[in-house]
Tab-separated table of C-alpha atoms in Angstrom:
chain	number	residue	atom	x	y	z
R	12	UNK	CA	156.031	-99.310	33.374
R	13	UNK	CA	152.832	-101.959	31.836
R	14	UNK	CA	151.060	-101.693	35.246
R	15	UNK	CA	149.329	-104.398	36.541
R	16	UNK	CA	148.905	-107.960	35.779
R	17	UNK	CA	146.465	-109.729	35.925
R	18	UNK	CA	145.842	-113.711	34.677
R	19	UNK	CA	144.156	-114.938	33.427
R	20	UNK	CA	142.132	-112.247	32.005
R	21	UNK	CA	139.134	-115.281	32.613
R	22	UNK	CA	137.882	-118.021	33.484
R	23	UNK	CA	135.460	-120.832	33.606
R	24	UNK	CA	135.012	-123.799	36.026
R	25	UNK	CA	133.056	-125.911	37.607
R	26	UNK	CA	131.819	-126.269	41.088
R	27	UNK	CA	134.385	-127.730	43.632
R	28	UNK	CA	137.319	-127.402	40.997
R	29	UNK	CA	140.402	-124.851	42.620
R	30	UNK	CA	140.272	-121.456	41.361
R	31	UNK	CA	144.185	-119.886	41.101
R	32	UNK	CA	143.700	-116.058	39.731
R	33	UNK	CA	147.679	-114.248	39.472
R	34	UNK	CA	148.603	-110.785	40.040
R	35	UNK	CA	151.696	-108.902	38.791
R	36	UNK	CA	151.548	-105.848	40.783
R	37	UNK	CA	153.394	-102.250	38.942
R	38	UNK	CA	157.560	-102.471	40.209
R	39	UNK	CA	157.804	-99.966	42.952
R	40	UNK	CA	155.054	-100.286	44.855
R	41	UNK	CA	154.486	-101.197	48.506
R	42	UNK	CA	151.054	-102.480	48.700
R	43	UNK	CA	148.931	-104.573	47.468
R	44	UNK	CA	144.660	-105.266	47.190
R	45	UNK	CA	142.806	-107.712	45.973
R	46	UNK	CA	139.120	-107.158	44.901
R	47	UNK	CA	135.370	-108.598	43.933
R	48	UNK	CA	132.923	-107.129	42.192
R	49	UNK	CA	129.582	-108.265	41.594
R	50	UNK	CA	126.526	-106.426	40.700
R	51	UNK	CA	124.867	-107.319	44.513
R	52	UNK	CA	127.928	-106.138	46.199
R	53	UNK	CA	129.836	-103.542	45.043
R	54	UNK	CA	133.544	-103.771	45.155
R	55	UNK	CA	135.055	-105.483	48.335
R	56	UNK	CA	137.674	-105.066	49.467
R	57	UNK	CA	139.140	-108.888	50.315
R	58	UNK	CA	142.961	-108.627	51.593
R	59	UNK	CA	145.661	-107.155	51.454
R	60	UNK	CA	149.531	-106.429	51.772
R	61	UNK	CA	152.012	-103.999	53.048
R	62	UNK	CA	155.848	-104.979	51.544
R	63	UNK	CA	154.667	-108.887	50.918
R	64	UNK	CA	153.044	-108.820	54.643
R	65	UNK	CA	149.044	-109.007	55.243
R	66	UNK	CA	147.243	-106.620	56.629
R	67	UNK	CA	143.989	-106.418	56.842
R	68	UNK	CA	142.187	-110.071	55.690
R	69	UNK	CA	139.059	-109.353	57.200
R	70	UNK	CA	137.099	-109.068	53.953
R	71	UNK	CA	138.230	-112.565	53.106
R	72	UNK	CA	134.943	-114.422	52.871
R	73	UNK	CA	135.623	-117.520	54.529
R	74	UNK	CA	138.134	-120.182	54.791
R	75	UNK	CA	138.071	-121.143	50.932
R	76	UNK	CA	139.924	-118.271	49.975
R	77	UNK	CA	143.408	-118.036	50.609
R	78	UNK	CA	145.742	-115.189	49.237
R	79	UNK	CA	149.776	-115.259	49.180
R	80	UNK	CA	151.875	-112.513	47.483
R	81	UNK	CA	155.682	-115.016	48.207
R	82	UNK	CA	157.636	-111.933	46.532
R	83	UNK	CA	157.082	-107.800	45.789
R	84	UNK	CA	156.126	-108.709	42.366
R	85	UNK	CA	153.702	-111.790	42.794
R	86	UNK	CA	150.387	-112.532	44.642
R	87	UNK	CA	148.007	-115.287	44.004
R	88	UNK	CA	144.411	-115.531	45.335
R	89	UNK	CA	143.269	-119.528	45.358
R	90	UNK	CA	139.579	-120.406	45.946
R	91	UNK	CA	139.195	-123.880	47.246
R	92	UNK	CA	136.605	-125.068	46.557
R	93	UNK	CA	134.684	-123.224	44.465
R	94	UNK	CA	130.900	-122.476	44.044
R	95	UNK	CA	128.938	-120.683	42.165
R	96	UNK	CA	128.557	-117.313	44.504
R	97	UNK	CA	131.890	-116.810	43.909
R	98	UNK	CA	131.421	-116.196	40.529
R	99	UNK	CA	132.348	-112.564	40.299
R	100	UNK	CA	134.944	-110.374	38.559
R	101	UNK	CA	138.273	-110.168	41.345
R	102	UNK	CA	140.541	-107.330	40.913
R	103	UNK	CA	144.271	-106.656	41.844
R	104	UNK	CA	145.683	-102.820	42.729
R	105	UNK	CA	148.942	-101.875	44.061
R	106	UNK	CA	149.830	-99.072	45.080
R	107	UNK	CA	152.707	-96.506	47.378
R	108	UNK	CA	151.731	-95.911	50.580
R	109	UNK	CA	148.267	-97.053	51.299
R	110	UNK	CA	146.531	-93.786	50.647
R	111	UNK	CA	148.152	-93.399	47.371
R	112	UNK	CA	146.743	-94.122	44.045
R	113	UNK	CA	145.469	-97.660	43.651
R	114	UNK	CA	146.375	-98.268	39.909
R	115	UNK	CA	144.199	-101.399	39.468
R	116	UNK	CA	144.108	-104.620	36.337
R	117	UNK	CA	141.960	-105.134	34.279
R	118	UNK	CA	140.334	-108.139	36.860
R	119	UNK	CA	139.949	-111.527	36.247
R	120	UNK	CA	135.889	-112.128	35.339
R	121	UNK	CA	135.413	-115.288	37.289
R	122	UNK	CA	132.274	-117.801	36.017
R	123	UNK	CA	131.436	-121.140	38.256
R	124	UNK	CA	129.131	-123.835	36.688
X	6	UNK	CA	125.926	-101.738	56.138
X	7	UNK	CA	128.635	-99.977	54.077
X	8	UNK	CA	131.122	-96.743	55.805
X	9	UNK	CA	130.322	-95.248	52.821
X	10	UNK	CA	127.397	-94.792	51.761
X	11	UNK	CA	127.024	-93.156	48.020
X	12	UNK	CA	124.152	-91.296	46.107
X	13	UNK	CA	122.444	-91.633	44.320
X	14	UNK	CA	123.091	-95.054	43.451
X	15	UNK	CA	121.546	-94.961	40.196
X	16	UNK	CA	121.184	-91.636	37.267
X	17	UNK	CA	120.679	-90.880	34.291
X	18	UNK	CA	120.480	-88.067	32.540
X	19	UNK	CA	120.948	-85.792	28.824
X	20	UNK	CA	123.327	-85.175	28.349
X	21	UNK	CA	124.206	-81.193	28.698
X	22	UNK	CA	122.827	-81.598	32.746
X	23	UNK	CA	124.171	-81.020	35.003
X	24	UNK	CA	124.725	-83.651	38.821
X	25	UNK	CA	125.586	-84.107	42.218
X	26	UNK	CA	126.808	-87.563	43.311
X	27	UNK	CA	127.449	-87.415	47.223
X	28	UNK	CA	129.853	-89.504	49.202
X	29	UNK	CA	128.860	-89.738	53.487
X	30	UNK	CA	130.466	-91.454	56.207
X	31	UNK	CA	129.933	-90.627	60.249
X	32	UNK	CA	132.901	-91.474	60.872
X	33	UNK	CA	135.887	-88.476	59.960
X	34	UNK	CA	138.202	-89.684	57.116
X	35	UNK	CA	142.250	-89.003	56.801
X	36	UNK	CA	141.845	-88.053	53.077
X	37	UNK	CA	139.297	-89.403	50.592
X	38	UNK	CA	139.308	-90.115	46.896
X	39	UNK	CA	137.854	-91.181	44.289
X	40	UNK	CA	137.151	-93.044	41.357
X	41	UNK	CA	135.413	-94.009	38.208
X	42	UNK	CA	135.475	-97.200	36.395
X	43	UNK	CA	133.866	-97.911	32.660
X	44	UNK	CA	132.548	-101.152	31.900
X	45	UNK	CA	134.594	-103.768	31.234
X	46	UNK	CA	137.639	-101.911	32.911
X	47	UNK	CA	139.169	-101.035	36.765
X	48	UNK	CA	138.740	-97.829	38.772
X	49	UNK	CA	141.251	-95.085	37.873
X	50	UNK	CA	141.729	-92.450	39.956
X	51	UNK	CA	140.000	-88.944	39.842
X	52	UNK	CA	140.807	-86.880	42.432
X	53	UNK	CA	142.327	-87.023	46.363
X	54	UNK	CA	141.267	-84.853	49.158
X	55	UNK	CA	143.011	-84.181	51.988
X	56	UNK	CA	141.487	-80.919	53.842
X	57	UNK	CA	138.874	-80.522	55.080
X	58	UNK	CA	136.581	-78.046	53.129
X	59	UNK	CA	138.619	-78.360	50.086
X	60	UNK	CA	137.319	-77.770	46.497
X	61	UNK	CA	139.636	-79.466	43.410
X	62	UNK	CA	138.476	-78.881	40.357
X	63	UNK	CA	138.527	-81.264	37.236
X	64	UNK	CA	137.405	-79.800	33.725
X	65	UNK	CA	133.817	-80.375	34.649
X	66	UNK	CA	133.899	-82.076	37.832
X	67	UNK	CA	134.151	-80.432	41.185
X	68	UNK	CA	134.984	-82.146	44.440
X	69	UNK	CA	134.935	-80.886	47.874
X	70	UNK	CA	136.169	-82.518	51.083
X	71	UNK	CA	133.629	-81.301	53.786
X	72	UNK	CA	134.934	-78.917	56.281
X	73	UNK	CA	134.630	-82.161	59.085
X	74	UNK	CA	136.066	-84.382	56.677
X	75	UNK	CA	132.964	-86.482	56.619
X	76	UNK	CA	131.279	-85.983	53.437
X	77	UNK	CA	132.184	-85.316	49.814
X	78	UNK	CA	130.440	-84.505	46.465
X	79	UNK	CA	131.448	-85.376	42.751
X	80	UNK	CA	129.890	-82.280	40.658
X	81	UNK	CA	129.886	-82.541	37.406
X	82	UNK	CA	128.786	-79.888	34.914
X	83	UNK	CA	126.846	-79.901	31.271
X	84	UNK	CA	127.578	-84.357	31.093
X	85	UNK	CA	129.253	-85.221	28.387
X	86	UNK	CA	128.603	-88.907	27.958
X	87	UNK	CA	132.348	-89.760	27.953
X	88	UNK	CA	131.114	-89.123	31.945
X	89	UNK	CA	128.897	-92.609	32.034
X	90	UNK	CA	130.577	-95.022	34.492
X	91	UNK	CA	131.039	-95.771	37.855
X	92	UNK	CA	131.791	-93.067	40.696
X	93	UNK	CA	133.129	-94.568	43.965
X	94	UNK	CA	134.630	-92.478	46.580
X	95	UNK	CA	137.050	-94.682	48.935
X	96	UNK	CA	139.341	-93.337	51.745
X	97	UNK	CA	141.128	-94.441	54.976
X	98	UNK	CA	139.686	-93.505	58.799
X	99	UNK	CA	141.281	-91.125	61.868
X	100	UNK	CA	140.718	-94.246	63.849
X	101	UNK	CA	142.466	-97.030	62.126
X	102	UNK	CA	145.225	-96.848	59.154
X	103	UNK	CA	145.054	-100.095	58.372
X	104	UNK	CA	141.772	-99.950	57.104
X	105	UNK	CA	140.688	-98.701	53.434
X	106	UNK	CA	137.173	-98.231	52.139
X	107	UNK	CA	135.194	-98.380	48.664
X	108	UNK	CA	132.015	-96.566	48.939
X	109	UNK	CA	128.928	-98.186	47.120
X	110	UNK	CA	128.915	-96.548	44.228
X	111	UNK	CA	127.536	-93.906	42.488
X	112	UNK	CA	126.751	-95.976	38.533
X	113	UNK	CA	125.928	-92.700	36.299
X	114	UNK	CA	124.565	-92.732	32.538
X	115	UNK	CA	124.175	-90.311	30.512
X	116	UNK	CA	122.768	-90.184	27.268
X	117	UNK	CA	122.813	-88.611	23.943
């Protein structure tokens, strides 16, 4: 298995632009998680899905952030409009069961100028 | 404040030393996981503890789940530079099975 796939690996954009991060979970996993990691705040859970349905989005910082999972093999995290404080590494992870091992992707390093 | 507090936040030691990192909460967890994250990569699961008082060993790493399932510890014997990384605990409480938490992390640096 290729593991969790994220794209792009790096993204540099200007403030105000729309950013879309993509994730392909491990086939057969029923949970998908989006995290943000910064030096200041550590690893934060933004949202997670179970069988493509959002279960807990309480970590989504504000309305500028949205996430979708149109099918079991694809999810997106969109930031519109982006701001410099959104600069972080965004991880996607998937698991079998909520308490199962979470397998993390390589992350997307986002820099908003 | 984080539901899972880890201490210390930072630890820098010499190769060969022993160390313990802690993961504490006021909440009861149905299970706790420990992950290690190396620079530039995502976290990788080390172990899951489920039963209060449980002890699990992974080579030089010993994990313990508190009797009340509110805390956990990770002890490393004879640390090596390869142990360097960010150690994270994570889990689901017994109060809300839909809520998953990660701890604040302990950043370990083992100097050769």
